[in-house]
Each structure stands twice: as C-alpha cells, then as structure tokens.
Coordinates of C-alpha atoms in Angstrom, one line a residue:
M1 CA 109.0 68.7 91.6
S2 CA 105.6 69.5 90.4
R3 CA 104.7 71.2 87.0
L4 CA 104.1 73.9 89.2
R5 CA 107.9 74.4 91.5
S6 CA 109.4 73.8 88.4
K7 CA 108.0 77.5 86.9
G8 CA 109.6 79.2 90.0
W9 CA 111.3 81.2 87.4
V10 CA 109.0 83.0 85.3
M11 CA 108.0 84.8 87.8
P12 CA 111.0 86.6 88.2
V13 CA 112.0 87.1 84.6
S14 CA 108.7 88.0 83.5
I15 CA 109.2 91.1 86.3
I16 CA 113.5 91.5 84.7
L17 CA 111.3 91.6 80.8
A18 CA 108.9 94.3 82.7
M19 CA 111.3 96.4 83.2
L20 CA 113.4 96.5 79.6
L21 CA 110.6 96.8 78.3
A22 CA 110.5 100.1 80.4
L23 CA 113.4 101.1 79.3
V24 CA 112.6 100.7 76.2
P25 CA 113.3 104.4 73.5
L26 CA 110.6 105.0 71.6
P27 CA 109.8 107.4 68.9
T28 CA 108.2 111.3 71.4
L29 CA 105.4 110.6 69.4
L30 CA 104.3 107.3 70.8
V31 CA 106.0 107.6 75.0
P32 CA 103.0 108.5 75.9
L33 CA 101.8 105.8 74.8
R34 CA 104.2 103.6 76.9
P35 CA 101.6 100.9 79.2
Y36 CA 103.0 100.6 82.2
W37 CA 105.1 97.1 82.4
L38 CA 106.0 96.3 85.4
A39 CA 101.9 97.5 86.5
L40 CA 100.5 94.9 83.8
V41 CA 102.8 91.9 85.2
L42 CA 102.2 93.2 89.0
A43 CA 98.5 92.4 88.1
Y44 CA 99.4 89.3 86.7
W45 CA 101.3 87.7 89.3
V46 CA 98.4 88.9 92.4
I47 CA 95.6 87.9 91.0
E48 CA 96.9 84.7 90.0
T49 CA 99.7 83.7 92.6
P50 CA 98.9 85.4 96.1
D51 CA 101.3 83.8 97.9
R52 CA 104.0 84.6 96.8
M53 CA 103.1 88.4 95.7
G54 CA 102.3 90.9 98.0
L55 CA 103.1 94.2 99.3
G56 CA 106.2 94.0 99.9
L57 CA 107.7 93.2 97.4
A58 CA 105.5 94.8 95.3
F59 CA 107.4 97.8 97.3
S60 CA 110.7 96.3 96.5
I61 CA 109.9 95.7 93.7
G62 CA 108.5 99.9 92.7
L63 CA 111.8 101.2 94.0
I64 CA 113.7 99.1 91.9
A65 CA 112.5 100.1 89.1
D66 CA 112.5 104.3 90.3
L67 CA 116.6 103.1 90.5
M68 CA 116.4 101.8 87.1
M69 CA 114.9 104.8 85.3
G70 CA 115.8 107.9 87.2
S71 CA 112.1 108.8 89.0
I72 CA 111.5 110.2 92.2
L73 CA 112.3 107.2 94.7
G74 CA 109.4 106.1 95.8
E75 CA 107.4 107.2 93.7
Q76 CA 106.3 103.5 91.2
A77 CA 106.9 101.5 94.5
L78 CA 103.7 103.4 96.0
R79 CA 102.2 103.0 92.6
L80 CA 102.5 99.3 92.9
A81 CA 101.8 98.8 96.9
V82 CA 98.7 100.5 96.4
M83 CA 97.9 98.5 93.5
A84 CA 99.0 95.5 94.6
F85 CA 96.7 96.6 97.1
I86 CA 93.7 97.3 95.5
L87 CA 93.8 93.7 94.0
Q88 CA 94.4 91.8 96.8
R89 CA 91.5 93.1 98.6
F90 CA 89.7 92.4 95.3
R91 CA 90.9 88.9 94.1
A92 CA 88.3 86.1 95.1
R93 CA 85.8 89.1 92.5
I94 CA 88.9 90.5 89.7
R95 CA 89.7 86.6 89.3
F96 CA 87.0 85.8 88.4
F97 CA 85.6 88.2 86.2
P98 CA 85.8 86.4 82.4
L99 CA 89.1 88.3 80.8
S100 CA 86.9 91.0 78.8
Q101 CA 85.6 92.3 82.1
Q102 CA 89.5 91.5 83.6
A103 CA 91.3 94.0 81.5
L104 CA 88.1 96.3 82.1
A105 CA 88.9 96.3 85.5
I106 CA 93.6 96.5 84.8
G107 CA 91.9 100.2 82.5
G108 CA 90.4 101.4 85.5
L109 CA 93.7 100.7 88.4
L110 CA 95.9 101.5 85.6
F111 CA 94.0 104.8 84.7
N112 CA 93.5 105.2 89.2
D113 CA 97.5 105.3 88.4
R114 CA 98.1 107.6 86.6
I115 CA 95.8 109.8 89.4
I116 CA 98.3 108.8 91.9
D117 CA 101.2 109.5 89.5
A118 CA 100.1 113.1 88.2
A119 CA 98.9 114.2 92.5
I120 CA 102.9 112.7 92.7
H121 CA 103.5 115.1 90.4
L122 CA 102.2 118.0 91.5
M123 CA 103.2 117.6 95.2
A124 CA 106.9 116.9 94.1
G125 CA 106.5 120.3 92.2
E126 CA 107.3 118.3 89.0
P127 CA 105.2 119.6 85.3
L128 CA 102.2 117.6 85.5
L129 CA 101.9 114.5 82.4
P130 CA 101.0 116.0 79.2
W131 CA 97.4 114.9 78.2
S132 CA 98.3 112.5 75.9
Y133 CA 100.0 110.0 78.7
W134 CA 96.5 109.6 79.5
W135 CA 96.2 107.3 76.9
A136 CA 97.9 104.6 78.5
P137 CA 96.0 102.9 80.4
L138 CA 93.3 102.2 77.5
L139 CA 96.5 100.2 75.7
G140 CA 97.4 98.8 78.7
M141 CA 93.5 97.8 79.2
A142 CA 93.4 96.0 75.5
L143 CA 97.3 94.6 76.7
W144 CA 96.2 92.5 79.3
L145 CA 94.6 90.1 77.4
P146 CA 97.3 88.6 75.4
M147 CA 99.6 89.2 78.4
Y148 CA 97.2 86.9 81.0
V149 CA 97.1 84.5 78.3
L150 CA 101.2 84.1 77.1
L151 CA 102.2 84.5 80.8
D152 CA 99.4 82.2 82.4
A153 CA 100.7 80.1 79.3
V154 CA 104.4 79.2 80.2
R155 CA 103.7 79.0 84.3
L156 CA 101.5 76.2 83.7
G157 CA 103.0 74.6 80.4
K158 CA 100.8 74.9 78.4
R159 CA 101.4 74.4 74.8
G160 CA 99.7 75.5 71.8
R161 CA 98.5 73.3 69.2

C-alpha cells in the first residue's frame, strides 16, 4: 500500500475539523474576523487532489455545513461549489504559484465568497453583514500559508526536523 493511499483519513478529518472550528464560539468582537475554515480546507484539497474533491463533494459538504450552522439551506453549498469550480478551472496555474501568490489568489476567492454571501442575504431579505465582516478574507489569506504547509505535511507524512 502506498504512503499516499494510507493517508486517506486526512481529507475527511480536516473537513470535520474545519466544520468544528466554524462552530467554536468567539467573543462578539472577534466574530467578524472568523476565517472561512471550510473554504480554506476545500481550496487545499481541490488544488492538491482534484480527483478526490470535486463540485459534487464540495456542494455536499456545504449542505452539511448549512445544516450544522443553521444558515440558509444551500448557502454554503453554493458558495463552496462556486469556489471549487473556480479553483478547478485555474488549478494548473494556481498550483505552480509560489505560496505567497497562492495566498493572494485565495484571498481573492474568499473576497468573492463574501460577495456571493452578501448577494444571498440580499435576495433572502436578511440583513446584510456589517462592514467588519469584510476583514475575514484578509485573515484567511494570511492563514493560507501555515494551513497549506500543515495539511501538506500531514497528507504526505513529512516530519519537521
């Protein structure tokens, strides 16, 4: 059995951890800064293992997240499917960017995700998110490097020396 095949547990565990991180209560002041963990983890898996993470799985994960978080049914499913589609479309380019440029691309995708989120809230007649929620994509962009390195190390079985 190859080393990559024996690490099949990494993707589901990372997705479950991302969902749990989204449920962790934060002080009111920090809630707008909460990064979209699920999108970051999904972006990693779409870039690194596109054969295992596709649009259908992204949509399904989003539906489960909608149910867990009590958001509008299909909101996160649509947001994650759009992100997965864009990443699949530009995967060949993004994958070979240095991590700093990948972080900029992920930041742009997270900003796009906020726009989709705002449009969904507007169409559903719900109140729009305050302006402070637009800072979260910047934090997600800053977290891309450590999260990418961590997931890569766990997936490939690398050890720090």
